[in-house]
Coordinates of C-alpha atoms in Angstrom, one line a residue:
M1 CA 0.0 0.0 0.0
G2 CA 1.2 3.5 -0.8
F3 CA 1.6 6.3 1.6
K4 CA 3.1 9.8 1.7
A5 CA 6.4 10.5 3.3
F6 CA 8.8 13.4 3.8
R7 CA 12.1 12.5 2.1
V8 CA 15.7 13.9 2.5
E9 CA 18.1 12.9 -0.2
K10 CA 21.9 13.5 -0.5
T11 CA 22.8 15.4 -3.7
D12 CA 26.1 16.6 -5.2
T13 CA 25.5 20.1 -3.7
G14 CA 24.0 19.1 -0.3
Y15 CA 20.6 17.7 0.7
S16 CA 17.2 18.0 -0.9
R17 CA 13.8 17.6 0.6
S18 CA 10.5 16.5 -0.9
V19 CA 7.2 14.8 -0.3
I20 CA 7.1 11.4 -2.1
E21 CA 4.9 8.3 -2.4
R22 CA 6.4 5.2 -0.7
Q23 CA 5.3 1.6 -0.3
E24 CA 4.9 -0.3 2.9
S25 CA 7.3 -2.8 1.5
D26 CA 10.0 -0.1 1.5
L27 CA 10.0 0.1 5.3
P28 CA 12.4 -1.9 7.5
E29 CA 11.1 -5.1 9.1
G30 CA 9.5 -4.4 12.4
E31 CA 7.0 -6.0 14.8
L32 CA 4.6 -3.1 14.6
L33 CA 3.3 -1.4 11.4
I34 CA 1.8 1.9 12.5
E35 CA -0.5 4.4 10.7
V36 CA 1.0 7.7 11.9
K37 CA -1.6 10.3 12.8
Y38 CA 0.7 12.9 14.3
S39 CA 4.4 13.6 14.7
S40 CA 6.3 16.7 16.0
L41 CA 9.3 18.7 14.9
N42 CA 12.3 18.7 17.2
F43 CA 15.8 20.3 16.8
K44 CA 17.3 16.9 16.2
D45 CA 14.9 16.4 13.2
G46 CA 16.4 19.6 11.7
L47 CA 19.8 18.1 12.1
S48 CA 18.8 14.9 10.5
A49 CA 17.2 16.8 7.6
T50 CA 20.4 18.6 6.9
G51 CA 22.8 15.7 7.0
N52 CA 24.3 16.0 10.4
P53 CA 26.3 12.8 10.7
G54 CA 25.8 12.7 14.5
V55 CA 22.1 12.0 13.9
T56 CA 21.7 10.4 10.4
R57 CA 24.4 8.8 8.2
N58 CA 22.4 7.0 5.5
F59 CA 20.3 8.7 2.9
P60 CA 17.7 8.9 1.4
H61 CA 16.0 9.1 4.8
T62 CA 12.7 10.1 6.4
P63 CA 13.3 12.0 9.7
G64 CA 10.9 12.3 12.6
I65 CA 12.0 11.1 16.1
D66 CA 8.3 11.1 17.3
A67 CA 5.3 9.3 16.1
A68 CA 1.8 8.7 17.4
G69 CA -0.7 6.5 15.6
V70 CA -2.7 3.3 15.3
V71 CA -1.2 -0.2 15.0
I72 CA -2.2 -1.7 11.6
Q73 CA -0.2 -5.0 11.9
S74 CA 1.5 -6.6 15.0
S75 CA 3.6 -9.7 15.5
S76 CA 4.0 -8.8 19.2
A77 CA 1.7 -10.3 21.9
D78 CA 1.8 -6.9 23.7
F79 CA 0.0 -5.0 20.9
L80 CA -3.1 -5.6 18.8
P81 CA -4.3 -4.0 15.6
G82 CA -6.2 -0.9 16.6
D83 CA -4.1 -0.1 19.6
E84 CA -3.1 3.6 19.8
V85 CA 0.6 4.0 20.5
I86 CA 3.3 6.6 21.1
A87 CA 6.9 6.1 20.0
I88 CA 9.8 8.5 20.7
G89 CA 13.5 8.1 20.6
F90 CA 15.6 5.0 20.2
D91 CA 16.6 4.9 16.5
L92 CA 13.3 6.3 15.1
G93 CA 14.0 9.1 12.7
M94 CA 17.7 8.7 13.0
G95 CA 18.8 5.5 11.3
T96 CA 15.3 4.1 11.0
S97 CA 12.6 5.7 8.8
G98 CA 10.8 8.1 11.1
G99 CA 7.5 9.8 11.9
F100 CA 7.4 12.3 9.0
A101 CA 5.4 9.8 7.1
E102 CA 2.0 8.1 7.1
R103 CA 3.5 4.8 8.1
V104 CA 6.4 3.6 10.3
S105 CA 7.6 0.1 11.0
I106 CA 9.3 -0.4 14.4
P107 CA 10.2 -2.9 17.1
A108 CA 7.5 -3.3 19.7
A109 CA 10.0 -2.3 22.4
W110 CA 10.0 1.2 21.1
A111 CA 6.2 1.8 21.6
V112 CA 4.1 2.8 24.6
K113 CA 0.3 2.4 24.6
R114 CA -1.4 5.7 24.7
P115 CA -2.3 6.5 28.3
A116 CA -6.0 7.2 28.9
G117 CA -5.4 10.8 29.9
L118 CA -3.8 11.8 26.5
T119 CA -4.9 11.8 22.9
L120 CA -2.6 11.0 20.0
H121 CA -2.7 14.7 19.2
S122 CA -1.9 15.9 22.7
S123 CA 0.9 13.4 23.0
M124 CA 2.6 15.0 20.0
I125 CA 2.2 18.5 21.3
I126 CA 4.3 17.1 24.1
G127 CA 6.5 15.0 21.8
T128 CA 10.2 14.4 22.6
A129 CA 10.7 18.1 23.6
G130 CA 7.9 18.1 26.2
F131 CA 8.8 14.7 27.4
T132 CA 12.4 15.9 27.9
A133 CA 11.1 18.8 29.9
A134 CA 9.1 16.5 32.1
E135 CA 12.1 14.2 32.5
C136 CA 14.2 17.2 33.6
V137 CA 11.7 18.2 36.2
L138 CA 11.3 14.6 37.5
K139 CA 15.0 14.1 37.9
L140 CA 15.4 17.5 39.6
E141 CA 12.5 16.7 42.0
R142 CA 14.1 13.3 42.8
S143 CA 17.3 15.2 43.6
G144 CA 15.5 17.3 46.1
M145 CA 14.1 20.3 44.3
T146 CA 10.9 21.6 45.8
P147 CA 9.1 25.0 45.4
A148 CA 10.8 25.9 48.7
S149 CA 14.2 25.5 47.1
G150 CA 14.0 28.9 45.5
P151 CA 13.4 30.2 42.0
I152 CA 14.0 27.9 39.0
L153 CA 15.9 29.0 35.9
V154 CA 14.8 27.7 32.5
T155 CA 17.1 28.6 29.6
G156 CA 16.0 28.6 25.9
A157 CA 12.5 29.2 27.2
T158 CA 10.7 29.8 24.0
G159 CA 11.8 26.5 22.4
G160 CA 10.0 23.2 22.6
V161 CA 11.7 21.9 25.8
G162 CA 11.9 25.3 27.5
S163 CA 8.3 26.4 26.9
V164 CA 6.9 23.1 28.3
A165 CA 9.3 23.3 31.2
V166 CA 8.1 26.8 32.1
K167 CA 4.5 25.8 32.0
L168 CA 4.9 22.5 33.9
L169 CA 7.1 24.1 36.6
A170 CA 4.7 27.0 37.1
Q171 CA 1.7 24.5 37.2
L172 CA 3.6 22.6 40.0
G173 CA 4.0 25.7 42.1
F174 CA 7.6 26.7 41.3
D175 CA 8.7 30.3 40.8
V176 CA 10.1 30.3 37.3
T177 CA 12.6 32.7 35.7
A178 CA 12.8 32.2 31.9
V179 CA 15.8 33.0 29.7
T180 CA 15.2 34.0 26.1
G181 CA 16.9 35.8 23.2
K182 CA 13.5 36.9 22.0
E183 CA 12.5 40.0 24.0
E184 CA 9.2 40.3 22.1
K185 CA 8.1 36.9 23.7
T186 CA 8.3 38.2 27.3
D187 CA 4.6 38.6 27.7
W188 CA 4.0 35.1 26.1
L189 CA 6.4 33.5 28.5
K190 CA 4.7 35.2 31.4
S191 CA 1.4 33.9 30.1
L192 CA 2.9 30.3 30.4
G193 CA 3.6 31.0 34.0
A194 CA 7.1 32.6 34.2
S195 CA 7.2 35.2 37.0
N196 CA 10.4 36.8 35.6
V197 CA 12.1 36.9 32.2
I198 CA 15.7 37.7 31.6
S199 CA 17.8 38.0 28.4
R200 CA 20.3 35.6 27.1
E201 CA 23.0 38.3 27.7
Q202 CA 22.0 38.6 31.3
A203 CA 22.2 34.8 31.8
A204 CA 25.8 34.9 30.3
V205 CA 27.2 37.6 32.6
G206 CA 30.0 36.2 34.8
A207 CA 31.2 33.4 32.5
D208 CA 34.8 34.4 33.4
K209 CA 34.2 34.0 37.1
P210 CA 34.7 30.7 39.0
M211 CA 31.6 31.3 41.2
L212 CA 28.4 33.4 41.1
P213 CA 26.0 34.4 43.9
E214 CA 23.6 31.6 45.1
T215 CA 20.4 32.3 43.2
W216 CA 18.6 29.2 41.8
G217 CA 16.9 26.4 43.5
G218 CA 17.2 24.4 40.3
V219 CA 17.9 24.9 36.6
V220 CA 16.6 23.3 33.4
D221 CA 19.2 24.1 30.8
T222 CA 18.4 23.5 27.1
V223 CA 21.3 25.4 25.5
G224 CA 24.6 24.2 26.8
G225 CA 27.7 26.4 26.7
D226 CA 28.7 29.0 29.2
I227 CA 25.1 29.7 30.2
L228 CA 24.9 26.1 31.4
F229 CA 27.9 26.5 33.7
N230 CA 26.7 29.9 34.8
G231 CA 23.6 28.1 36.0
V232 CA 25.8 25.6 37.9
K233 CA 27.8 28.4 39.5
S234 CA 24.7 30.2 40.7
L235 CA 22.9 27.2 42.2
K236 CA 22.0 27.4 45.9
Y237 CA 23.7 25.0 48.2
G238 CA 22.8 21.4 47.4
C239 CA 20.7 22.2 44.4
S240 CA 20.9 20.8 40.9
L241 CA 20.9 21.6 37.1
A242 CA 19.4 19.3 34.5
A243 CA 21.2 19.5 31.2
C244 CA 19.4 18.4 28.0
G245 CA 20.5 20.6 25.1
L246 CA 23.4 22.1 23.1
V247 CA 21.9 24.6 20.8
A248 CA 24.3 27.3 22.0
A249 CA 27.4 25.0 22.4
P250 CA 28.3 21.5 23.3
T251 CA 31.2 22.6 25.6
F252 CA 31.7 25.1 28.4
G253 CA 34.5 26.4 30.7
A254 CA 34.2 24.7 34.1
S255 CA 35.7 24.6 37.6
V256 CA 35.2 22.1 40.4
L257 CA 34.5 24.9 42.9
P258 CA 30.7 24.9 42.7
F259 CA 30.7 21.1 43.3
I260 CA 33.0 21.0 46.2
L261 CA 32.0 24.3 47.9
R262 CA 28.2 24.2 47.3
H263 CA 27.5 20.5 47.0
V264 CA 25.6 21.0 43.8
N265 CA 24.8 18.5 41.0
L266 CA 24.9 18.5 37.2
L267 CA 22.3 16.0 36.0
G268 CA 22.4 14.6 32.5
I269 CA 19.1 14.0 30.6
D270 CA 18.6 11.6 27.7
S271 CA 15.3 10.8 26.2
V272 CA 16.5 8.7 23.4
Q273 CA 17.8 5.5 25.0
L274 CA 15.9 5.9 28.2
P275 CA 14.5 2.4 29.0
I276 CA 10.9 1.9 27.9
E277 CA 9.7 1.3 31.4
Q278 CA 10.9 4.8 32.5
K279 CA 9.4 6.3 29.3
T280 CA 6.1 4.7 30.2
E281 CA 6.3 6.1 33.7
I282 CA 6.8 9.6 32.4
W283 CA 4.0 9.3 29.8
E284 CA 1.6 8.1 32.6
L285 CA 2.7 11.1 34.7
L286 CA 2.0 13.5 31.8
A287 CA -1.4 11.9 31.4
T288 CA -2.4 12.3 35.1
D289 CA -0.8 14.4 37.8
W290 CA 1.3 16.5 35.3
S291 CA -1.5 16.9 32.7
M292 CA -1.3 20.2 30.9
D293 CA -3.2 22.0 28.2
L294 CA -0.5 22.8 25.7
S295 CA -2.7 23.9 22.9
D296 CA -1.4 27.5 23.2
L297 CA 2.1 26.1 22.3
E298 CA 1.1 24.4 19.1
E299 CA 2.0 25.4 15.5
V300 CA 0.2 23.1 13.1
L301 CA 2.4 21.7 10.4
T302 CA 1.7 19.6 7.3
L303 CA 4.1 17.6 5.1
D304 CA 4.0 20.6 2.6
T305 CA 5.0 23.2 5.3
L306 CA 7.5 21.0 7.1
S307 CA 10.6 22.0 5.1
N308 CA 10.1 25.7 5.9
A309 CA 9.6 24.8 9.6
I310 CA 12.9 22.8 9.6
D311 CA 14.8 25.9 8.4
R312 CA 13.1 28.0 11.1
I313 CA 13.9 25.6 14.0
L314 CA 17.5 25.4 13.0
A315 CA 17.7 29.2 12.8
G316 CA 16.2 29.5 16.3
Q317 CA 13.0 31.0 15.0
M318 CA 10.4 28.4 16.1
V319 CA 8.4 29.2 19.2
G320 CA 6.6 26.5 21.1
R321 CA 5.8 23.1 19.5
G322 CA 5.5 22.3 15.8
V323 CA 3.0 19.4 15.4
L324 CA 2.9 17.5 12.1
H325 CA -0.7 16.5 11.2
L326 CA -0.8 13.5 9.0

């Protein structure tokens, strides 16, 4: 059976993008054949679509690290045709044909049954970006962060991870300070629940110093670079920073002083290879106690508008969550 797919091909001059017709027989062997209803656009998808070898090495390729849809065929006892499922991470959209298509074929171990408190649509407004935000908050809470810890800093706050983190933290009763390079989005960030908004330049002040004043009860960092370590240097005693991104830089200048003088923690966050049991736990949390109305974050995308959105997310011009409607 034929289906539409977004396709990236390597050319003599770079990489081209188009919407093509594919056949189910073209897909890799998998235990689940899924009719994709929704996907979402993440920064990693932009890297895949432009040939970044750290994400995708083999072309032609269909990106899309997220997919939500209905099982058409199953050789797994854990899933039946008609089950609604969510798949994020693992090799989906990286080395394996991804969610920017009306069909995906994947191992059953990559899929989670849709929790009752979510729809397929709402799960993809969350997507990998929102899931990562929730993973950051959960790990910070398990490291001791509470509303009494003090204000929480969220960097890259207008992006997919940052915007969901701002909304979730505010909903959980935290005092949130958002960092953005988009001054015109100050009121929008405050509408999500940020009590304070500072500029990227303000967050970068003091990068040459070994320590900064104790300010934050926790940090969700989506950008990396010196802003990440400024967050570490300005944590209150015993508090933690969750690091999940590198859009500013993958490296930073560091000192051991904050760790040995203030007993702080730098927590790594990975949503790709996170065991499926832990992914299921976080999806259940997002469907129940951490349920959010994220409709105000959504930008509706189609296969025809996807290429333009990829250019915008790579240029830092996307705000909120781009959701692909299939």
